[in-house]
Coordinates of C-alpha atoms in Angstrom, one line a residue:
X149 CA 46.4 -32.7 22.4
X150 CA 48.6 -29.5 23.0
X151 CA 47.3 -29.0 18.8
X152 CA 43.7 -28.6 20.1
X153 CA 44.5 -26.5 23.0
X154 CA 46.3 -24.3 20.9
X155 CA 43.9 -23.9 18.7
X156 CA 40.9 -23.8 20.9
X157 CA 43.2 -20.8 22.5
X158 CA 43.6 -19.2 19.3
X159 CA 40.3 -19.1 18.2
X160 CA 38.6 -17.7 22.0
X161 CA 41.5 -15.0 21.4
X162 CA 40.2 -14.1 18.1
X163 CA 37.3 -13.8 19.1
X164 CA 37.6 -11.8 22.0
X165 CA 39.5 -9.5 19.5
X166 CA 36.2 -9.3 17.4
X167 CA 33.8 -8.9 19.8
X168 CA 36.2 -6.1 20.6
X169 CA 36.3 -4.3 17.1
X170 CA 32.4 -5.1 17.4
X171 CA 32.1 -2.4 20.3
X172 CA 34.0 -0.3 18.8
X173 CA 33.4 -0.1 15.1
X174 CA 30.4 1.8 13.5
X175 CA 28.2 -0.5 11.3
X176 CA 29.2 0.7 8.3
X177 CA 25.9 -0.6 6.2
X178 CA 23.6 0.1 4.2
X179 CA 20.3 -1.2 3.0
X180 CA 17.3 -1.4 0.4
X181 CA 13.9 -2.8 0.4
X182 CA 11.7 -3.9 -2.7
X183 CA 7.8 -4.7 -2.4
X184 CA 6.4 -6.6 -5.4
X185 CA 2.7 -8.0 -5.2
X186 CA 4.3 -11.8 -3.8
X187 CA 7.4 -11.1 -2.5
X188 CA 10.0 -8.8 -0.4
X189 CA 13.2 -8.4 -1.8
X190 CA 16.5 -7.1 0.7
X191 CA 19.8 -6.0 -0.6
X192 CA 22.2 -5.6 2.9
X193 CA 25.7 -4.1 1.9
X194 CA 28.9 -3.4 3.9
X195 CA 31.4 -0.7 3.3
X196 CA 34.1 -2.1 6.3
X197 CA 36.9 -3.4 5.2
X198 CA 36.2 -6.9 7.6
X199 CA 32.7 -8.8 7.3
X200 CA 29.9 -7.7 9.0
X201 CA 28.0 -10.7 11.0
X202 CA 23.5 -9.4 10.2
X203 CA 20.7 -10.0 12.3
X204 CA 17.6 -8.3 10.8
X205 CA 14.0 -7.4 11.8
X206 CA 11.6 -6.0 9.6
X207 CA 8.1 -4.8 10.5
X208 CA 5.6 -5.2 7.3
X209 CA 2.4 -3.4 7.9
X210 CA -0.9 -3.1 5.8
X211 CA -1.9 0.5 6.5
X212 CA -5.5 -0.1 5.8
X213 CA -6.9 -3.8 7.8
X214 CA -3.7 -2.7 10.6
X215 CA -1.9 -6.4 10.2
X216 CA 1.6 -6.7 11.2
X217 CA 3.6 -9.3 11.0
X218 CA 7.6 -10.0 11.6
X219 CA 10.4 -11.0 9.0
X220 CA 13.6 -12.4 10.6
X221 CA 16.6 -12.7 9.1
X222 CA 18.7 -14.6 12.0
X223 CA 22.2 -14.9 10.6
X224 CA 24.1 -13.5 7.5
X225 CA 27.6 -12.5 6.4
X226 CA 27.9 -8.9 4.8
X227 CA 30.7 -8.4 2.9
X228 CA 31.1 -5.9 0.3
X229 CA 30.1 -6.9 -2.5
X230 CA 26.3 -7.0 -0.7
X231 CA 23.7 -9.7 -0.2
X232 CA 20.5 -10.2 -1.5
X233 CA 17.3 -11.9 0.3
X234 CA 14.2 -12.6 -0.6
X235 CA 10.6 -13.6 1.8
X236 CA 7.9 -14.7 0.3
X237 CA 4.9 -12.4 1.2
X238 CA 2.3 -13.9 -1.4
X239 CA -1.2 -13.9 0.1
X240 CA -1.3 -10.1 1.6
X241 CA -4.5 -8.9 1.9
X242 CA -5.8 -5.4 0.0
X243 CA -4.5 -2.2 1.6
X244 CA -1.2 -0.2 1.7
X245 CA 1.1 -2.8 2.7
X246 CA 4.8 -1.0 4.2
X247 CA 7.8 -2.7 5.2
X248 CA 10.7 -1.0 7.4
X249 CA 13.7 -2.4 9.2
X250 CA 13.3 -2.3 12.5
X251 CA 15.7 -3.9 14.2
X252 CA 19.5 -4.3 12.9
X253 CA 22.2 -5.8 14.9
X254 CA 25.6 -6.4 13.7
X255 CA 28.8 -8.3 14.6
X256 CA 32.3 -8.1 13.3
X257 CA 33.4 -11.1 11.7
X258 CA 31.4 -12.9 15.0
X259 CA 27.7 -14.1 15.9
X260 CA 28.6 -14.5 19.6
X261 CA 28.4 -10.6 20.3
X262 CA 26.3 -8.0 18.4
X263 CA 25.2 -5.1 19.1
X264 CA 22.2 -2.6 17.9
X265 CA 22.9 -0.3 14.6
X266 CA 21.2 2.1 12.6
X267 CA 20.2 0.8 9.5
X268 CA 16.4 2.2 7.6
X269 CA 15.3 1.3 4.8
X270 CA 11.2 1.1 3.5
X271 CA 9.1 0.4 0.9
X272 CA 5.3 0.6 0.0
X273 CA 2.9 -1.3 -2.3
X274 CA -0.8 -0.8 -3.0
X275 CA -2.5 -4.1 -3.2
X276 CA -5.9 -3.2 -5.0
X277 CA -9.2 -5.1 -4.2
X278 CA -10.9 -7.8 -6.3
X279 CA -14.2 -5.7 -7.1
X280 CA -17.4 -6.9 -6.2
X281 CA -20.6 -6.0 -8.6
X282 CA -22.8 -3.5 -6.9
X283 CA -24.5 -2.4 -10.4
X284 CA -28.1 -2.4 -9.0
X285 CA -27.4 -0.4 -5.9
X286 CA -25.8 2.4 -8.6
X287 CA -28.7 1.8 -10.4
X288 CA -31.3 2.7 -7.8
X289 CA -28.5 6.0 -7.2
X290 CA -29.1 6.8 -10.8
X291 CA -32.6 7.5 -12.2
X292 CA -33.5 5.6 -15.4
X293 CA -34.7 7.4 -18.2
X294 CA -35.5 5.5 -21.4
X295 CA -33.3 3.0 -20.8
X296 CA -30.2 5.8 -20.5
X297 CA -29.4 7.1 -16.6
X298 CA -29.9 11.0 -16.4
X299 CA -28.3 11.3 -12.3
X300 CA -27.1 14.8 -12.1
X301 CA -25.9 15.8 -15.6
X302 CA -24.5 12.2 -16.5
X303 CA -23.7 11.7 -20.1
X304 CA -26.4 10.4 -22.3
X305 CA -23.5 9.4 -25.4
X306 CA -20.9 10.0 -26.5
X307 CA -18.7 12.7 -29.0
X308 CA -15.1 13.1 -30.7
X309 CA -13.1 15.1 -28.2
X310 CA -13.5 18.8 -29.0
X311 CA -11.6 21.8 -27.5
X312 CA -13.0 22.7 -24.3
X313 CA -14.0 19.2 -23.2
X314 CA -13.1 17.9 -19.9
X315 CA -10.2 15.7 -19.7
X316 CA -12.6 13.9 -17.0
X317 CA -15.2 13.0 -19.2
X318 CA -13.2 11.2 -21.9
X319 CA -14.1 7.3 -22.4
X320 CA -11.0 5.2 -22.0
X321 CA -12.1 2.2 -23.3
X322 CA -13.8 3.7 -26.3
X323 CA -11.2 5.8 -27.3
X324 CA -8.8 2.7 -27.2
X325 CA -11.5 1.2 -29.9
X326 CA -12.2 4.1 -32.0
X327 CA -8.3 5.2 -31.8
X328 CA -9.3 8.7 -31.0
X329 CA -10.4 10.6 -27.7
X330 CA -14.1 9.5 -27.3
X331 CA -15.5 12.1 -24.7
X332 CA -18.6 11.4 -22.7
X333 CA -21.8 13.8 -23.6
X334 CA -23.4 15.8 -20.3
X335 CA -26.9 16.8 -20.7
X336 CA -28.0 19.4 -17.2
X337 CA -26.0 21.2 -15.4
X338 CA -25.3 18.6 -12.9
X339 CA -21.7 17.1 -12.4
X340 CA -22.7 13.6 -12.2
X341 CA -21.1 13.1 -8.4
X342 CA -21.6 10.4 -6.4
X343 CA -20.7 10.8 -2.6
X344 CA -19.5 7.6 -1.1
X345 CA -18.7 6.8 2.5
X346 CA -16.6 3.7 3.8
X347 CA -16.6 3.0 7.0
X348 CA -13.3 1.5 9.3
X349 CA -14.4 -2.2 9.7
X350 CA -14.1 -3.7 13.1
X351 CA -11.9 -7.3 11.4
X352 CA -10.1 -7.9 8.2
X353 CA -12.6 -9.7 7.0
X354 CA -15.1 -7.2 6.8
X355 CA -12.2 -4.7 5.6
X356 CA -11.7 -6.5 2.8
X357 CA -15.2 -6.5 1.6
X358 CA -15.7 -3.2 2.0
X359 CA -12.8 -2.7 -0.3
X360 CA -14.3 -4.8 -2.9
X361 CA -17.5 -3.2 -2.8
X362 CA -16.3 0.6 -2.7
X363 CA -14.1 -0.5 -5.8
X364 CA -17.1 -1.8 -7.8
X365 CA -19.5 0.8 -7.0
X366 CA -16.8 3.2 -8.0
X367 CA -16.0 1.4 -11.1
X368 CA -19.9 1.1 -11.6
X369 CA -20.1 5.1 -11.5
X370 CA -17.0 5.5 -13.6
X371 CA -18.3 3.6 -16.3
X372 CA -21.7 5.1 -16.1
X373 CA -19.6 8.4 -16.9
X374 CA -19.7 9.9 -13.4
X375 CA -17.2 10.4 -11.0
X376 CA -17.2 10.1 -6.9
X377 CA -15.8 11.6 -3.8
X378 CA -14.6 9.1 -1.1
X379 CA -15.1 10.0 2.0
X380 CA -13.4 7.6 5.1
X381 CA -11.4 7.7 8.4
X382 CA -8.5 9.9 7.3
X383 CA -9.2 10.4 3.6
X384 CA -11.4 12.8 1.4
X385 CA -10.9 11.5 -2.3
X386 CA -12.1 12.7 -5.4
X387 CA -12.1 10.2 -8.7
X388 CA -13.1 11.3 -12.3
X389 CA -11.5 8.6 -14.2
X390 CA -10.3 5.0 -13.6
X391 CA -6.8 6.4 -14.5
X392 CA -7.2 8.0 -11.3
X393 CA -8.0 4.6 -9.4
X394 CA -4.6 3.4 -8.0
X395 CA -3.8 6.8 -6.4
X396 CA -7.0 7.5 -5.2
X397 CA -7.1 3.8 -3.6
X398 CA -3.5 4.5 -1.6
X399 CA -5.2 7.7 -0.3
X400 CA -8.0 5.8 0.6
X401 CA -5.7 3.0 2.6
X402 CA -3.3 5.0 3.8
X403 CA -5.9 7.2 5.8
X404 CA -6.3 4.1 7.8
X405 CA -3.3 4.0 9.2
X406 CA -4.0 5.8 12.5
X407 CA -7.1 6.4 14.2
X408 CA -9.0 9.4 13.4
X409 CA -12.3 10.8 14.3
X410 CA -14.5 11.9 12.0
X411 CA -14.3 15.7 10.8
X412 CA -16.9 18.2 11.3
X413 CA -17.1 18.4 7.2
X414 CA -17.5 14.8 7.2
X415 CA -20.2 15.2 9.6
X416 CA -22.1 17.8 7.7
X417 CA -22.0 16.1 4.1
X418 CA -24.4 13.3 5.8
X419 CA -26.9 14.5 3.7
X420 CA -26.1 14.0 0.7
X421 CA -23.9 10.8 1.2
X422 CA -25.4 8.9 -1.8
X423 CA -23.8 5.2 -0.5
X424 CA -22.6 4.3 2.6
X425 CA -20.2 1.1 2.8
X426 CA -19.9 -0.6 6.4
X427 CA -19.4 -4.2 7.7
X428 CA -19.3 -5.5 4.7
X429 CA -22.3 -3.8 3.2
X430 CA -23.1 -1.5 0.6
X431 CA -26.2 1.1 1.9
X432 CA -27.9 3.5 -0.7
X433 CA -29.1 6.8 1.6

């Protein structure tokens, strides 16, 4: 009996003595965050010489639907040598998901007492949108001509890339075929633009088909050998190539990510919007 009482002592004394150091000591930690398309990975390190006792929160937001949702990790020994986690985050929907730390507690060798630290770390990943066919609504943008479109200078073939061509106008997947730069032919003195506006949907739903149906009436231009200006909430994009797609899609997203109102230019290019995406419909004007 007087075993267990000395050793229920000793232990409340050594933890009083941590919870202690755990006032004050400085955190002493350091963190990284890792997005991937299905998964979150967390590397926590420790540069104290005793164990540091983790309790992490970390915000993960998609920029462009405005989802947030919570990752806890509840309990962990530091040490170090570092720790990594992992969270599976399969299943997030298109947009420009970020993910912060934003709550870190620590304790010194103890779970009984932390207290609040200073630890950031952040990462962002574009999550693109499955494209949904809107080739006839392009169509009707584009006026057919003997079975070849003619919209604004739009090529009518193609050539073998010749100084002064534009870098815009080159085919990608023909010139993967033909092993040389195949460069889109412009007849007019048009520059083949189409103006799209998309719209901030009022649910995710409807977010996410707008996504899908700006991507596949851009693609649809692209691959017609035009190019487009995107035009939403916080964003004024212009795409010449689909080598341009995934940076042009983050500006797109990430323009979502606070509320803005729409600019006078915005306002005055209403007439010559060519499609206007909205609830989860694609409008020719």
């Amino acid at each position: 009996m007087k075993y267990i009482i000395a050793l229920a002592s000793a232990m409340i004394i050594a933890e009083v003595v941590f919870i202690c150091l755990t006032l004050f000591s400085r955190s002493r930690m350091s963190a990284q965050i890792r997005l991937i398309s299905d998964g979150l990975f967390l590397h926590v390190s420790s540069s104290a010489l005793l164990p540091r006792c983790v309790r992490l929160e970390i915000s993960l937001r998609n920029l462009y639907t405005r989802e947030i949702c919570k990752l806890r990790l509840p309990k962990a020994f530091v040490g170090k040598s570092g720790k990594d986690f992992y969270f599976d985050i399969s299943g997030l929907h298109c947009g420009v998901v970020s993910a912060e730390i934003s709550e870190a507690r620590f304790g010194v060798c103890t779970f009984l007492f932390t207290k609040k630290c200073c630890l950031s770390a952040e990462d962002s990943l574009l999550v693109m949108p499955e494209a949904l066919s809107v080739s006839a609504l392009i169509g009707s943008i584009f006026d057919e001509s003997a079975d070849k479109r003619t919209f604004s200078g739009v090529p009518l073939g193609v050539h073998e890339y010749q100084s002064g061509d534009r870098l815009g106008d080159i085919h990608m997947k023909l010139s993967a075929k033909a092993g040389k730069y195949m460069v889109r032919e412009r007849y007019g003195d048009g520059n083949g633009l189409a103006v799209i506006s998309l719209e901030a949907a009022s649910d995710c739903e409807y977010a996410q088909k707008n996504a899908a149906l700006l991507l596949g009436a851009v693609t649809s231009v692209l691959s017609s050998g035009g190019s487009c200006r995107v035009i939403s909430g916080g964003a004024d994009v212009y795409i010449s190539g689909e080598w341009e797609l995934e940076k042009a899609f983050y500006s797109i997203f990430a323009g979502f990510s606070e509320q803005t109102e729409q600019s006078e230019v915005h306002k005055n290019l209403n007439e010559s919007i060519s499609l206007k995406i909205a609830e989860g419909e694609a409008v020719v004007l």
